Coordinates of N, CA and C in Angstrom, one line a residue:
X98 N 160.2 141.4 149.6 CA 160.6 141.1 148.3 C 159.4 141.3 147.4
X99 N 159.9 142.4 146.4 CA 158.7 142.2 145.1 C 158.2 141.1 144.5
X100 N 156.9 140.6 144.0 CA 156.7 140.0 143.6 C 156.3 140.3 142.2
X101 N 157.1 139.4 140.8 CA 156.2 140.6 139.5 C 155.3 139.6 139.2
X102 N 154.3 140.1 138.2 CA 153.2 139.6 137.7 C 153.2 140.0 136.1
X103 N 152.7 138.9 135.7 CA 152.4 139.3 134.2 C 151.0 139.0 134.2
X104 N 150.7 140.3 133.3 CA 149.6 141.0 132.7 C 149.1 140.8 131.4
X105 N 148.2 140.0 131.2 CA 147.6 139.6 130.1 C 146.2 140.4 129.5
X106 N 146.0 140.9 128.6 CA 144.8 141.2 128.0 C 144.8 142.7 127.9
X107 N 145.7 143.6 128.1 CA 145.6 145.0 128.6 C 146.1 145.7 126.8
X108 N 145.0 145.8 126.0 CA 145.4 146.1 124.6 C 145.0 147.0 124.0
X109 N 145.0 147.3 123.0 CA 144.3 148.5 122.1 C 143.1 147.7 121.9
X110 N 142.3 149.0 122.4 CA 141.0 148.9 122.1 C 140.1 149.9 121.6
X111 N 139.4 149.6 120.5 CA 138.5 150.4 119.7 C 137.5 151.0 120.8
X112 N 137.3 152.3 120.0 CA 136.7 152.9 121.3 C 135.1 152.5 121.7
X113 N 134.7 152.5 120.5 CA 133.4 152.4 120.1 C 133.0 150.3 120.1
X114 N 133.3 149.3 119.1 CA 133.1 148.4 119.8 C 133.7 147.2 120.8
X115 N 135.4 147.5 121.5 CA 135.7 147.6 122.5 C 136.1 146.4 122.0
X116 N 136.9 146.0 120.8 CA 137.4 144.8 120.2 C 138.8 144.8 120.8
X117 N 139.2 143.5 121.2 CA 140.8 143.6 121.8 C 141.4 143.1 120.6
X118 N 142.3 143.9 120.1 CA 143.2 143.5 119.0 C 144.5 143.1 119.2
X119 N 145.3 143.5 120.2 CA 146.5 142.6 120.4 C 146.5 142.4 122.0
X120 N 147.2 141.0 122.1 CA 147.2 140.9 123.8 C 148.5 141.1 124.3
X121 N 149.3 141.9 124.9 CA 150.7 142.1 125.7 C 150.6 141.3 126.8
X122 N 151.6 140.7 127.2 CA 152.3 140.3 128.3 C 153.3 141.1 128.7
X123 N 153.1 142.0 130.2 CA 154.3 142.8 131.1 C 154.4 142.2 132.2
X124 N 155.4 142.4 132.7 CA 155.9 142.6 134.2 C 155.9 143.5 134.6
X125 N 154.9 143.2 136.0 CA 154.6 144.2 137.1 C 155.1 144.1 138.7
X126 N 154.9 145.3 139.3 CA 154.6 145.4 140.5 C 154.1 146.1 141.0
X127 N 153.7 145.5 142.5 CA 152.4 146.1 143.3 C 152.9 146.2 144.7
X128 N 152.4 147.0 145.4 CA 152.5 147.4 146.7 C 152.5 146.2 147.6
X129 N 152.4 146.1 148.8 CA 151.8 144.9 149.6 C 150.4 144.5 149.5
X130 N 149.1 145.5 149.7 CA 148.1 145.6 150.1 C 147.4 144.8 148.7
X131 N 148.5 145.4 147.1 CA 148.0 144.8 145.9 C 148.5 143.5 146.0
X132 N 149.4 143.1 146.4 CA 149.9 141.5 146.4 C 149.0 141.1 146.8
X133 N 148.1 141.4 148.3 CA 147.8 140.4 149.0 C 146.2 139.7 148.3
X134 N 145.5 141.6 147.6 CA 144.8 141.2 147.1 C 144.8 140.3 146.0
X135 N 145.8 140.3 144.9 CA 145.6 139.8 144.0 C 145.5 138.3 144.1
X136 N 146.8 138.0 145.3 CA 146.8 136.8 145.9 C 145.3 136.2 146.5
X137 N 144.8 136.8 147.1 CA 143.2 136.3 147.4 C 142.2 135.9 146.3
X138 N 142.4 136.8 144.9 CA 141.6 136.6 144.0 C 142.5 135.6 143.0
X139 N 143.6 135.2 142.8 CA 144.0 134.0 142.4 C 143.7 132.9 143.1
X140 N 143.9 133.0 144.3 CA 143.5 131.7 144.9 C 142.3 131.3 144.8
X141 N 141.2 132.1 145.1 CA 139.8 131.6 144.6 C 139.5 131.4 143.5
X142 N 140.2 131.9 142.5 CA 139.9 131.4 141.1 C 140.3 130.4 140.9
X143 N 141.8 129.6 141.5 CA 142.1 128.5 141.1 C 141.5 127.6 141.9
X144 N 140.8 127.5 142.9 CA 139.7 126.4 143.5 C 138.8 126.5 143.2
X145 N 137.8 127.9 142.0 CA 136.4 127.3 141.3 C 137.4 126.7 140.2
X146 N 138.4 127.4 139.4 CA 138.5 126.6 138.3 C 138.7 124.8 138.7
X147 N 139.9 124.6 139.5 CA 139.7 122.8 139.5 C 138.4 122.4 140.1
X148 N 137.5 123.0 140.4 CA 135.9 122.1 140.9 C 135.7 122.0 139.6
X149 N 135.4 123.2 138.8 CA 134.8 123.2 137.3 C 135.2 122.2 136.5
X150 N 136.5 122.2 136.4 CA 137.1 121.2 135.8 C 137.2 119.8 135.8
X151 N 137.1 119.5 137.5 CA 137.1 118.1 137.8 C 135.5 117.7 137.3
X152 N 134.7 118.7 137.3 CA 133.3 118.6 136.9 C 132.7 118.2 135.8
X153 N 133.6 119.0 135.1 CA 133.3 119.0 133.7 C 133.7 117.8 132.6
X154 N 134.9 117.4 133.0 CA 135.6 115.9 132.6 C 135.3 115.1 133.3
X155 N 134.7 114.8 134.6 CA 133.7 113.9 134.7 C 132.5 113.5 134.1
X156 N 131.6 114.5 133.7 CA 130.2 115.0 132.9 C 130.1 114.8 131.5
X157 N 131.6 114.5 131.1 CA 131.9 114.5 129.1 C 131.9 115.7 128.6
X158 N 132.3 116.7 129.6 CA 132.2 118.1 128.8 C 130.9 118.7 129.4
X159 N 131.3 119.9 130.0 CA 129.8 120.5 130.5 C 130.2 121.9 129.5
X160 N 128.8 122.6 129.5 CA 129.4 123.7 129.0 C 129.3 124.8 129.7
X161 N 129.2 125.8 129.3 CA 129.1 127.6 130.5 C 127.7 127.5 131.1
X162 N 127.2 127.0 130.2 CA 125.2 127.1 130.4 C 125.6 126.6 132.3
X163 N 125.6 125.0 131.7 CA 126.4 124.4 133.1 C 126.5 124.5 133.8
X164 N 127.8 124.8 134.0 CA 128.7 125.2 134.9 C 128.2 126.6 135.6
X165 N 127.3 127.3 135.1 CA 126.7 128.5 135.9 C 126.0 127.5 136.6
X166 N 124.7 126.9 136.2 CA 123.5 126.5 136.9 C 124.5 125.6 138.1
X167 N 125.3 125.2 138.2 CA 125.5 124.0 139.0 C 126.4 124.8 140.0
X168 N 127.0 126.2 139.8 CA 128.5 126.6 140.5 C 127.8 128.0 141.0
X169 N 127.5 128.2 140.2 CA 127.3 130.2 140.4 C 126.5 130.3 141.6
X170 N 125.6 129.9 142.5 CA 125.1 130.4 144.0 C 126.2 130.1 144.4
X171 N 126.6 128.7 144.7 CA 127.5 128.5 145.4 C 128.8 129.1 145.9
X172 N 129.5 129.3 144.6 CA 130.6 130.4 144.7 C 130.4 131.8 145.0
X173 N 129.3 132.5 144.6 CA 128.9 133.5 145.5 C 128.6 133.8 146.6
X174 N 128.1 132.5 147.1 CA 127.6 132.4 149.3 C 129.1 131.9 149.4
X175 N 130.3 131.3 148.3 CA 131.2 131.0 149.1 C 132.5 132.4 148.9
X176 N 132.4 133.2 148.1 CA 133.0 134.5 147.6 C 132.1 135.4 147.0
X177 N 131.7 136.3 148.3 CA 130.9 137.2 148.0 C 131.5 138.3 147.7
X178 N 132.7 138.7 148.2 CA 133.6 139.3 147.7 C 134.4 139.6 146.0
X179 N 134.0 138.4 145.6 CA 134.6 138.1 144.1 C 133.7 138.2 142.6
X180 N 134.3 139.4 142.0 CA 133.5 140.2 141.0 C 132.7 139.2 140.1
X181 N 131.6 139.5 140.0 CA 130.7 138.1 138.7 C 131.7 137.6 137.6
X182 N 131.9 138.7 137.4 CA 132.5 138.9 135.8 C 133.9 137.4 136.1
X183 N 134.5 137.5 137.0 CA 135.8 136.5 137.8 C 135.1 135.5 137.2
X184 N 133.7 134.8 138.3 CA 133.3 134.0 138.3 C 133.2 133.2 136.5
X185 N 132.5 134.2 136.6 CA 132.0 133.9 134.9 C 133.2 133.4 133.7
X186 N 134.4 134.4 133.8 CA 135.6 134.2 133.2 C 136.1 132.8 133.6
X187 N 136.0 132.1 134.4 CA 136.2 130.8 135.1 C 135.4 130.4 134.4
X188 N 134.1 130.0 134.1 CA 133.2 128.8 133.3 C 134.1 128.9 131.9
X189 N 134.6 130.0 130.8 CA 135.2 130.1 129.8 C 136.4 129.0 130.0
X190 N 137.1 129.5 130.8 CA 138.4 129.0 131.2 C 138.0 127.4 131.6
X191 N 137.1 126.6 132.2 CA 136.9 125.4 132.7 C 136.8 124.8 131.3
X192 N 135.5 125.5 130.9 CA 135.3 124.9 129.5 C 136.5 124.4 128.6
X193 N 137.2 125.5 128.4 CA 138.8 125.6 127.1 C 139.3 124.3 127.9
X194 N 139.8 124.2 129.1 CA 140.9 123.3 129.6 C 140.1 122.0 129.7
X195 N 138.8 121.6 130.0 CA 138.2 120.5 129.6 C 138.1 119.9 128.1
X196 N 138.0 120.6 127.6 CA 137.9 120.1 126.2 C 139.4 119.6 125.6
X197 N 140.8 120.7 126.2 CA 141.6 120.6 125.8 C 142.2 118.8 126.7
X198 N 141.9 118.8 127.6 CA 142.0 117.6 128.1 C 141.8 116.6 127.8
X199 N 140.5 116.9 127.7 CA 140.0 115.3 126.9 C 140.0 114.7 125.2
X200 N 140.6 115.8 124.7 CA 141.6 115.6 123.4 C 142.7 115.3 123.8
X201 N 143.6 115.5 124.7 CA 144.8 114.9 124.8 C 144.5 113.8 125.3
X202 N 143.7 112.9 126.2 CA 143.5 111.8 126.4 C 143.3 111.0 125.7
X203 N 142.4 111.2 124.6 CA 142.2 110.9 123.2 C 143.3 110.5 122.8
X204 N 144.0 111.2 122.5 CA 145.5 111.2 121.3 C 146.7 110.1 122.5
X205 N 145.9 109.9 123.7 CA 147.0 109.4 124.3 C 148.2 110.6 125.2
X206 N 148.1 111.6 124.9 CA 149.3 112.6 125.7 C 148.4 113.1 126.8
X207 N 147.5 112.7 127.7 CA 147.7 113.4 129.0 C 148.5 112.4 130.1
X208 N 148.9 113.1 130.6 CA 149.9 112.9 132.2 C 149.4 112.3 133.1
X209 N 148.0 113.0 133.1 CA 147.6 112.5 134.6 C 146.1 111.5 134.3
X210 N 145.6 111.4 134.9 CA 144.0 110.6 135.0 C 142.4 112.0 135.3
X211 N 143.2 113.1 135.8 CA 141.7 114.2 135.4 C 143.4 115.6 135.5
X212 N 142.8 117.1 135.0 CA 143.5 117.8 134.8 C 144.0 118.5 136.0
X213 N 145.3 118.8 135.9 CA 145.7 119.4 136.9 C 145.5 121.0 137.0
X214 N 145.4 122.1 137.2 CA 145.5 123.8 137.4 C 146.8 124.1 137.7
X215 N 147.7 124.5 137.2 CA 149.1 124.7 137.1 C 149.4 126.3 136.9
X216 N 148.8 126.5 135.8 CA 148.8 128.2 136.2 C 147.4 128.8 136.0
X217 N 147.5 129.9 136.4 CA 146.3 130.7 136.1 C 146.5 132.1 135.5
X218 N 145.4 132.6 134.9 CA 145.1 133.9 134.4 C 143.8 134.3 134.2
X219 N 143.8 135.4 135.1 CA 142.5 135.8 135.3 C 142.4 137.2 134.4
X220 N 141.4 137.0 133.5 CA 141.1 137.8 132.5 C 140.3 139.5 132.7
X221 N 140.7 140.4 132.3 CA 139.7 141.9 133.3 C 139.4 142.3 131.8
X222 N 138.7 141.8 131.2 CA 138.6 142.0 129.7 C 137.3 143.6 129.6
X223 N 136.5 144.1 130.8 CA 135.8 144.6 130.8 C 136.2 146.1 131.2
X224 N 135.8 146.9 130.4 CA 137.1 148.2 131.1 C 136.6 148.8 131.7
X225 N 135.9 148.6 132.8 CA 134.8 149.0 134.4 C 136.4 148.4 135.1
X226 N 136.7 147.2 134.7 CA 137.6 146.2 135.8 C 138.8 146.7 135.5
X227 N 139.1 147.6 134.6 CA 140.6 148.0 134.3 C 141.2 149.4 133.8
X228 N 142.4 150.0 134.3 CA 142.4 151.8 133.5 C 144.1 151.2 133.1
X229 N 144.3 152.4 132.2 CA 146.0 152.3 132.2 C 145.8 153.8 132.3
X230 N 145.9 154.0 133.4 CA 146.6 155.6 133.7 C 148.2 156.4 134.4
X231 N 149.0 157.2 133.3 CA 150.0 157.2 134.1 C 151.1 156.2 133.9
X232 N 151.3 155.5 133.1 CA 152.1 154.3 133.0 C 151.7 153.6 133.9
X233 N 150.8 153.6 135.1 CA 150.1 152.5 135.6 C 149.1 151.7 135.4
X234 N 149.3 150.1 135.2 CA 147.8 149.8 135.0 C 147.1 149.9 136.3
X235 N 145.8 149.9 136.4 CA 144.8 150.1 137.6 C 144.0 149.1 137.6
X236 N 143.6 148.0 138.5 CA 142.8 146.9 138.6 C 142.1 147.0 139.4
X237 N 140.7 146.5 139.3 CA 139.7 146.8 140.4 C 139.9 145.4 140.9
X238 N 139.9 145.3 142.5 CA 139.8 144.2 143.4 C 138.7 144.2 144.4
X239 N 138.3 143.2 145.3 CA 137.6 143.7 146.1 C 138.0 144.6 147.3
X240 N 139.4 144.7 147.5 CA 139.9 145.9 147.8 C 140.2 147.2 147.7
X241 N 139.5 147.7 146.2 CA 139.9 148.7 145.7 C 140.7 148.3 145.0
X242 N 140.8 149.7 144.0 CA 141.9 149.7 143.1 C 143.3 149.5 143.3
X243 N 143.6 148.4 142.7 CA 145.2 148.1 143.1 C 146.0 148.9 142.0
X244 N 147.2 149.3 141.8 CA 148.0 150.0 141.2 C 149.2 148.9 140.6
X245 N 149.1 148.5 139.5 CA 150.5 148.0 139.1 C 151.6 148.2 138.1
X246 N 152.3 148.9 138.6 CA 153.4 149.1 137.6 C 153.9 148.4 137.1
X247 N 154.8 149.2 135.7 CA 154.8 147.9 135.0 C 156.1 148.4 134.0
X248 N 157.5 147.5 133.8 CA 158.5 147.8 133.2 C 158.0 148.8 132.0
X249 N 158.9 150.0 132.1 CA 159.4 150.8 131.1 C 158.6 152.0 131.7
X250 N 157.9 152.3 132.7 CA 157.1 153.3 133.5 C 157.6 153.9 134.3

């Protein structure tokens, strides 16, 4: 069974200072070998993100500074396989959803007692990590470039 995926951040981009001006959402598909990858690189992103996070709303808010110094060896002796830039995109992401948290606790609207990781998205904002060639977009993984088509292609 295919599995699709939506595709966040893949936009018009100025050539020269590489400003993303609109962000699309598509549905895609990918071979097996892209599933399995992508699936390995979600999954590690969503176990640094809840460390980060459980970290960070413990701490009263940490920032990127942070969250590198206290995460970044580690997750690299523990995913050496997993691109810096991933890692890094994660401290952003920990940050936003900590802060957004502990404003909802504030106002009284969070659910739980620390945040949960419910979905993810992993950002390839760097265009080393991404092509659109062919009506296909191209992602770099640590398997190689995965291929994912994408409605209307």
């Amino acid at each position: 069974m295919e599995k699709l995926y939506k595709l966040s951040g893949f936009a018009k981009l100025k050539k020269l200072s590489k400003t993303l001006k609109r962000t699309v959402v598509l549905e895609g598909w990918t071979n097996r070998t892209g599933r399995q990858a992508l699936r390995e690189i979600t999954e590690a992103y969503r176990s640094m993100l809840q460390e980060m996070l459980d970290y960070a709303v413990e701490n009263g808010g940490a920032s990127q500074s942070t969250l590198h110094r206290v995460f970044y060896h580690r997750f690299r002796e523990q995913y050496p396989w997993l691109p810096t830039r991933v890692i890094k995109s994660c401290y952003r992401d920990a940050v936003r959803r900590a802060k957004s948290f502990r404003e909802l606790k504030r106002k009284g609207l969070a659910r739980t007692d620390k945040p949960v990781v419910r979905n993810v998205t992993i950002t390839y904002s760097d265009l080393q990590d991404w092509r659109l060639e062919n009506g296909v977009i191209k992602v770099r993984t640590h398997r190689g470039w995965v291929e994912i088509h994408y409605r209307g292609s």
